[in-house]
mmCIF file of C-alpha atoms in Angstrom:
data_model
loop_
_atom_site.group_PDB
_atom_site.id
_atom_site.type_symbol
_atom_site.label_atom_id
_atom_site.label_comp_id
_atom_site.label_asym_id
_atom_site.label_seq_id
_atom_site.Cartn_x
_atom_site.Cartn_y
_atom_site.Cartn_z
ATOM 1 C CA UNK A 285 0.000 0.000 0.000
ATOM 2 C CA UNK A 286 1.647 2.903 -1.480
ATOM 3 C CA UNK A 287 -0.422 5.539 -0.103
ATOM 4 C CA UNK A 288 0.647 8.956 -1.231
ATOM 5 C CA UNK A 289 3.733 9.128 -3.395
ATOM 6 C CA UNK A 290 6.347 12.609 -4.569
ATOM 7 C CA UNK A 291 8.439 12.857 -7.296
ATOM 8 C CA UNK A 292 11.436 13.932 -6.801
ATOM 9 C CA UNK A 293 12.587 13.819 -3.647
ATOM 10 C CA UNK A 294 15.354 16.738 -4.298
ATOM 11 C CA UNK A 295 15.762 19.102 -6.950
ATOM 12 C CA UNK A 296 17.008 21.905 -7.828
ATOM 13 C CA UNK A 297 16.389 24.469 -10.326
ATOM 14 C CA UNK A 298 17.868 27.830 -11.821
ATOM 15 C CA UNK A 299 15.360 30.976 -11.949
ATOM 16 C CA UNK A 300 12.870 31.215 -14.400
ATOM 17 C CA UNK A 301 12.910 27.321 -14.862
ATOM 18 C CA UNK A 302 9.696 25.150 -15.068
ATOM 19 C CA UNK A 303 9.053 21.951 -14.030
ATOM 20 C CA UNK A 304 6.235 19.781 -12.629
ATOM 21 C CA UNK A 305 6.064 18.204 -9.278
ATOM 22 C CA UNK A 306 4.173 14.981 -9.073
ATOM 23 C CA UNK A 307 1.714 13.226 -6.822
ATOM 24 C CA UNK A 308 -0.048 10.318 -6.747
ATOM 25 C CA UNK A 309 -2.169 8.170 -4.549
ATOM 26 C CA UNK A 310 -3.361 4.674 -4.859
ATOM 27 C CA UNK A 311 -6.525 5.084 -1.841
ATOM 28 C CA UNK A 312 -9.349 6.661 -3.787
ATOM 29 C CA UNK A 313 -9.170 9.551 -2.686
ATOM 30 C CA UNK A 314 -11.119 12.822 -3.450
ATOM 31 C CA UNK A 315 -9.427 15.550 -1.745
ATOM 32 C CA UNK A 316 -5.680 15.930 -2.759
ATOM 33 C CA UNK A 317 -3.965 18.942 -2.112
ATOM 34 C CA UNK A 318 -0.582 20.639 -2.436
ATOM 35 C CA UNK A 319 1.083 22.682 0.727
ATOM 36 C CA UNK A 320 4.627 24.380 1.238
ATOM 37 C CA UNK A 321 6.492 23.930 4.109
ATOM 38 C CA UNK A 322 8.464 27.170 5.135
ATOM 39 C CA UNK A 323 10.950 27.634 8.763
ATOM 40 C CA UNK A 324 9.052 29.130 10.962
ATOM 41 C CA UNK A 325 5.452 29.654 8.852
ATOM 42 C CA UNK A 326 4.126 25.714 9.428
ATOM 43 C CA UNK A 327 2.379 24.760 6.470
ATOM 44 C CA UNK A 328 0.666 26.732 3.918
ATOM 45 C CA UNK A 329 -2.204 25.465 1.428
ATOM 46 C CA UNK A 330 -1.140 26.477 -2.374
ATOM 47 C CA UNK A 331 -4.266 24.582 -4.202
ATOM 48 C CA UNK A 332 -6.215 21.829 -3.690
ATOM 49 C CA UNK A 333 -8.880 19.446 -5.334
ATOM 50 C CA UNK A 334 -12.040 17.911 -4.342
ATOM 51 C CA UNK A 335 -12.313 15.722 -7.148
ATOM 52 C CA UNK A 336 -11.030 15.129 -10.989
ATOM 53 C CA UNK A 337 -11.677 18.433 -12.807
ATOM 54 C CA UNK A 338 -12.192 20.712 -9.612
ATOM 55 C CA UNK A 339 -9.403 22.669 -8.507
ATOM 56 C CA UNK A 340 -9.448 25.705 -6.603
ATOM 57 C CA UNK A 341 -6.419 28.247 -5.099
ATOM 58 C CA UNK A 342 -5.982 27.985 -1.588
ATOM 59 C CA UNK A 343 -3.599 30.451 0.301
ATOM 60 C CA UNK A 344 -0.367 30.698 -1.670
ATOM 61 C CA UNK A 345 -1.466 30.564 -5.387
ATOM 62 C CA UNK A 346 0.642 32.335 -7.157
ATOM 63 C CA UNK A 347 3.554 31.173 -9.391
ATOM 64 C CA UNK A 348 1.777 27.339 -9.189
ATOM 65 C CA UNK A 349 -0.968 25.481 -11.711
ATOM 66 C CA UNK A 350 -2.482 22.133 -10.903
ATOM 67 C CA UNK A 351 -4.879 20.143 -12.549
ATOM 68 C CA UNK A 352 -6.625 17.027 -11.559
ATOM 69 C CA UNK A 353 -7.272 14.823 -14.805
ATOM 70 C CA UNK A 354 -7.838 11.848 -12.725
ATOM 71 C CA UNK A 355 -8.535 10.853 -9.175
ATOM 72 C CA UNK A 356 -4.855 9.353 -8.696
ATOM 73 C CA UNK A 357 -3.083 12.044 -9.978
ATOM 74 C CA UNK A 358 -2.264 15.706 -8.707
ATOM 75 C CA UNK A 359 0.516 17.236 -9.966
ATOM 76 C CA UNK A 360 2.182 21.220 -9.129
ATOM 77 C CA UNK A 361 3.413 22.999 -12.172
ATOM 78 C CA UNK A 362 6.330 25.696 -11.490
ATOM 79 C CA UNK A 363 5.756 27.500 -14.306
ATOM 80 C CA UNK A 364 8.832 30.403 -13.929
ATOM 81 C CA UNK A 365 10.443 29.277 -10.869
ATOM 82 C CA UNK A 366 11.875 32.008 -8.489
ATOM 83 C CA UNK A 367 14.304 32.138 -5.080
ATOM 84 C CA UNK A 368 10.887 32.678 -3.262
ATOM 85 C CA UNK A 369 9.623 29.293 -3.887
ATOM 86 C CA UNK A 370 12.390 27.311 -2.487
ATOM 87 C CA UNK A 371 10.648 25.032 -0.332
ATOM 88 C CA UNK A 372 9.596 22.419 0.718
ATOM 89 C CA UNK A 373 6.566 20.795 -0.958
ATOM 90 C CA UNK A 374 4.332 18.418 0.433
ATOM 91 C CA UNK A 375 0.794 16.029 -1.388
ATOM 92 C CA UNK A 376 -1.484 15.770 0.772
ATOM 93 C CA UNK A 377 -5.008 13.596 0.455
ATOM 94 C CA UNK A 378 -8.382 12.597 2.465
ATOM 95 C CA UNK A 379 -11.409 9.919 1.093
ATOM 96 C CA UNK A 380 -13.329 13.160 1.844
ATOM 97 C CA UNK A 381 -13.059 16.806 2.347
ATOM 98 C CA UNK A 382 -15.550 17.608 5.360
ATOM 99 C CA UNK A 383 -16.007 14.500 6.865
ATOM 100 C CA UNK A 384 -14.685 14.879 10.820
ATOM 101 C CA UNK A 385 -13.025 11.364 11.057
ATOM 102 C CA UNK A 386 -11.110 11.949 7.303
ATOM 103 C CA UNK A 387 -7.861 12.282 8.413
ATOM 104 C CA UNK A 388 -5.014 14.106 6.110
ATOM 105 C CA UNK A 389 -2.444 11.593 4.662
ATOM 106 C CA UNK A 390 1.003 13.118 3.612
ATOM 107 C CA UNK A 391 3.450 12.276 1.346
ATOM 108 C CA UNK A 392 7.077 12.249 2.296
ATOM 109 C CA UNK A 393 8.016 15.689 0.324
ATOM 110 C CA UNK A 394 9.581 17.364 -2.024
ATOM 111 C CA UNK A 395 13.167 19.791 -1.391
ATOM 112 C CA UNK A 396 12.884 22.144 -4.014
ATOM 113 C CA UNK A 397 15.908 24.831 -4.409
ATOM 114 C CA UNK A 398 15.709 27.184 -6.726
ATOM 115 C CA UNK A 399 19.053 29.828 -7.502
ATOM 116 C CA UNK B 240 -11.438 33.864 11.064
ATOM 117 C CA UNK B 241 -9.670 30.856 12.976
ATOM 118 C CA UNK B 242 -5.937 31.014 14.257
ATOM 119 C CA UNK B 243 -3.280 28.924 16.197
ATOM 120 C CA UNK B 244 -0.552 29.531 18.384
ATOM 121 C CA UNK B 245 2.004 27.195 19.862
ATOM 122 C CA UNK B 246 3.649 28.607 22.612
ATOM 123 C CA UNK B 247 7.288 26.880 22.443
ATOM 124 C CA UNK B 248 9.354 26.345 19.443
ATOM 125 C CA UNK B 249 11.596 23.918 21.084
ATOM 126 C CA UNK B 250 11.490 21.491 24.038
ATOM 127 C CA UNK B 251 13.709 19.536 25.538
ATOM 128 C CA UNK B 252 13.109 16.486 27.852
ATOM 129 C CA UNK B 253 15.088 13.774 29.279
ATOM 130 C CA UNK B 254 13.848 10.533 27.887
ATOM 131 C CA UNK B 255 11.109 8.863 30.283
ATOM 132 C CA UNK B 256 9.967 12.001 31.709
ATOM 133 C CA UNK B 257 6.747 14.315 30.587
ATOM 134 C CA UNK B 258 5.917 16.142 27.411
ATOM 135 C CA UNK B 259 3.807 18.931 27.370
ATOM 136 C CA UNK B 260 3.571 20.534 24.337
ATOM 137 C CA UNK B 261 1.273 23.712 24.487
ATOM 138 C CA UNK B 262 -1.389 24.855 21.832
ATOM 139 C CA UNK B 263 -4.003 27.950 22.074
ATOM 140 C CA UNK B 264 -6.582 28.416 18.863
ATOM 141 C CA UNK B 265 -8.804 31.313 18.288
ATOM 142 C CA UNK B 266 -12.149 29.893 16.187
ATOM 143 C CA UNK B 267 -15.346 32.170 15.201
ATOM 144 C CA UNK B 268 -17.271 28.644 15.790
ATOM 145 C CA UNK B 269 -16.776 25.217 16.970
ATOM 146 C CA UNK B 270 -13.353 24.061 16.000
ATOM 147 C CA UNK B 271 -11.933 20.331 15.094
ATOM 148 C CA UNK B 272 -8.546 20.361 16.310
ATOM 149 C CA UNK B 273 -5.751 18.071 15.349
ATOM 150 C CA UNK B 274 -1.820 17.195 16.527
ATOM 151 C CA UNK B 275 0.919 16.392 13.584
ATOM 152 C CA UNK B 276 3.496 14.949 14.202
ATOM 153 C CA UNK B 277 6.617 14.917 11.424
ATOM 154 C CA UNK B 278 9.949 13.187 11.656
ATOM 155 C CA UNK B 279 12.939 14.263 10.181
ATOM 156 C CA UNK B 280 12.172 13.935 6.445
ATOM 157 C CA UNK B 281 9.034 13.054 6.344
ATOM 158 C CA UNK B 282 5.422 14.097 5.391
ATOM 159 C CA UNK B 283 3.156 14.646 8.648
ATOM 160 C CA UNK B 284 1.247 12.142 10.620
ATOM 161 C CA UNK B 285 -1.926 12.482 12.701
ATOM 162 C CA UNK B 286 -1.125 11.944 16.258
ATOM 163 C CA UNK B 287 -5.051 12.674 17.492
ATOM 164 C CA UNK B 288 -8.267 14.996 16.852
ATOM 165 C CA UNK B 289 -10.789 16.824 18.747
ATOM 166 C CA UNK B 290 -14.178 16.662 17.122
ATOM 167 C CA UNK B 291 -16.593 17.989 19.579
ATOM 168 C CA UNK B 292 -17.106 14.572 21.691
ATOM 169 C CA UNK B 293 -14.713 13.707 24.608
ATOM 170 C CA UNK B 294 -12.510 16.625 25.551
ATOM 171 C CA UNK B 295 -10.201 14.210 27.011
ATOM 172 C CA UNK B 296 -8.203 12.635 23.156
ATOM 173 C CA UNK B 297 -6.534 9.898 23.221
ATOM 174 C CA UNK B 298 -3.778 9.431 20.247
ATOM 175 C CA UNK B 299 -1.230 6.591 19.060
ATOM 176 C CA UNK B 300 1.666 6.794 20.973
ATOM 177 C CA UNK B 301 0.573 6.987 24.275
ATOM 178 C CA UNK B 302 -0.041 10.481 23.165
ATOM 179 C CA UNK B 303 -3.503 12.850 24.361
ATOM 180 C CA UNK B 304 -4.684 15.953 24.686
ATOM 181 C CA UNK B 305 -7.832 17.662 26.096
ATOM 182 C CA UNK B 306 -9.972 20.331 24.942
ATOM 183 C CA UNK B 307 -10.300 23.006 27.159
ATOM 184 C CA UNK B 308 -12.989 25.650 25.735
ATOM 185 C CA UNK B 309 -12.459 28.283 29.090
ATOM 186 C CA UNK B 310 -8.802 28.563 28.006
ATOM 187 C CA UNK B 311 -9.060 28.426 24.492
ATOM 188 C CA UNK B 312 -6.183 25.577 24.573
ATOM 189 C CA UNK B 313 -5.293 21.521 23.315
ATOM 190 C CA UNK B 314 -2.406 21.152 24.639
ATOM 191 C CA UNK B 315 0.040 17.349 23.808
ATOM 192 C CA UNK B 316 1.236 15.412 26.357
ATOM 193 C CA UNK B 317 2.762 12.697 27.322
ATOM 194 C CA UNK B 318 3.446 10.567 30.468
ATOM 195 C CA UNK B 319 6.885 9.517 29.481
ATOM 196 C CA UNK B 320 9.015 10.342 26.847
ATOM 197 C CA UNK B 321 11.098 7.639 24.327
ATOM 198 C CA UNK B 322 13.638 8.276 21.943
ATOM 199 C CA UNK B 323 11.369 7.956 19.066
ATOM 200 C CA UNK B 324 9.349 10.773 19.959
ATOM 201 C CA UNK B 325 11.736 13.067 18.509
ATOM 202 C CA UNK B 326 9.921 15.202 16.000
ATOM 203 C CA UNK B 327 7.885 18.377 15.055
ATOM 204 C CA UNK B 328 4.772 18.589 16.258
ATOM 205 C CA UNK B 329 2.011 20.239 14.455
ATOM 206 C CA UNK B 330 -1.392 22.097 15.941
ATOM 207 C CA UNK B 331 -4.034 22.425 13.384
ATOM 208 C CA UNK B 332 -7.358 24.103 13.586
ATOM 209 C CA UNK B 333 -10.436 24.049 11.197
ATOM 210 C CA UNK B 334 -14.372 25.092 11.697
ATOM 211 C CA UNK B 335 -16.407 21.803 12.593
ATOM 212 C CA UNK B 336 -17.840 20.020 9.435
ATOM 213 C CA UNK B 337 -15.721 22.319 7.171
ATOM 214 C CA UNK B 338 -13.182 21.427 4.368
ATOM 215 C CA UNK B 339 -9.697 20.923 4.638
ATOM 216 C CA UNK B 340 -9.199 24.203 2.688
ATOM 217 C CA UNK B 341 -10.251 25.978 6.660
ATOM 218 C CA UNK B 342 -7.005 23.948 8.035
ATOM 219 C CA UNK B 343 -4.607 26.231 9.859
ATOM 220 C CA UNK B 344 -1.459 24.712 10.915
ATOM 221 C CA UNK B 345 0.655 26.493 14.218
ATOM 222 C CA UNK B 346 4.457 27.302 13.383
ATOM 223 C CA UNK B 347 5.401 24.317 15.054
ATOM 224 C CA UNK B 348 7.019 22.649 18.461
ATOM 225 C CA UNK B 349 10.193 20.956 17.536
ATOM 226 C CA UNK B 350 10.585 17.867 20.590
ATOM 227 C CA UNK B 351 13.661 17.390 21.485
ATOM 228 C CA UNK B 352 14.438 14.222 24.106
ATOM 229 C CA UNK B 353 17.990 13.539 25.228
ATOM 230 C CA UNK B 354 18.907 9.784 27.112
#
């Protein structure tokens, strides 16, 4: 049981670079949802999904796309990447969005440097 | 508007003794309130949850907490610390019955437990 999975692990980019950050989860989920992880700032929601073909920004939008094709699959486009968005990135998904015993799973993350 | 504060960045204990690792959460309405837990390059874990039944939680671990509505507070412990319990702990907030999109996540308590 897989659960949810990141691609890469590491990596690091120069400025104005794009690249994609993938996620995928093998439980059937519904909600999947992207966050960055910042010293000091705990985590911040940059978009998130309630199903395949619904996405919606959550509190750091800018700078990312996502789209949700299918209910595995989640990925975070970089589209010009800056200093500012070195990170670290973590997937995050739930069966369910609002119910109270849905807990959050997390994938194990994604160090993203970008010079 | 819903908020969280946790009150030490770092603790230290000596292994077998008490953790207390202190929240407070500001909520417009009835809260759900979580504990996170994340080891060292990892994604984050739930430890336990409040959902507006027993104030008294009980988590894996040997971990609880209890909801105190006077003092605003859900404050982690623990009767005896291990080794393993090394980590950063997360407090997380959201309105009862709302999506995860509400979550807000505290700055963090890094644990620190010597031998």
């Amino acid at each position: 049981n897989a659960g949810v999975t990141q691609t890469p692990k590491f990596q690091v980019l120069k400025t104005g670079q794009s690249m994609t950050l993938q996620c995928a989860q093998d439980m059937n989920h519904e909600y999947m949802s992207w966050y960055r992880q910042d010293p000091g700032m705990g985590l911040r929601l940059i978009h998130y999904s309630v199903g395949a073909g619904i996405t919606d920004q959550g509190e750091v939008p800018n700078g990312y796309n996502v789209s949700r094709s299918t209910t595995e699959d989640f990925p975070l486009r970089l589209l010009s990447a800056a200093p500012s968005q070195t990170s670290v990135y973590f997937c995050a998904s739930s069966y369910s969005n609002t119910a109270y015993n849905s807990p959050l799973h997390f994938g194990n993350g994604t160090r993203l440097t970008v010079t | 508007a819903q908020s969280v504060t946790q009150l030490d960045s770092h603790v230290s204990v000596s292994e077998g003794t008490p953790v207390l690792l202190r929240c407070n959460y500001s909520s417009s309405y009835s809260p759900s309130l979580f504990w996170y837990v994340q080891h060292p390059n990892k994604g984050l874990q739930l430890l336990l949850k409040y959902t507006s039944a027993a104030t008294l939680v009980k988590g894996i671990n040997g971990f609880e907490a209890e909801f105190k509505k006077s003092e605003t507070s859900f404050h982690l412990t623990k009767p005896s610390a291990h080794m393993s319990d090394a980590a950063e702990y997360f407090c997380v907030v959201r309105g009862l019955n709302t999506g995860f999109q509400k979550l807000v996540f505290g700055t963090g308590t890094r644990l620190l437990v010597s031998p």
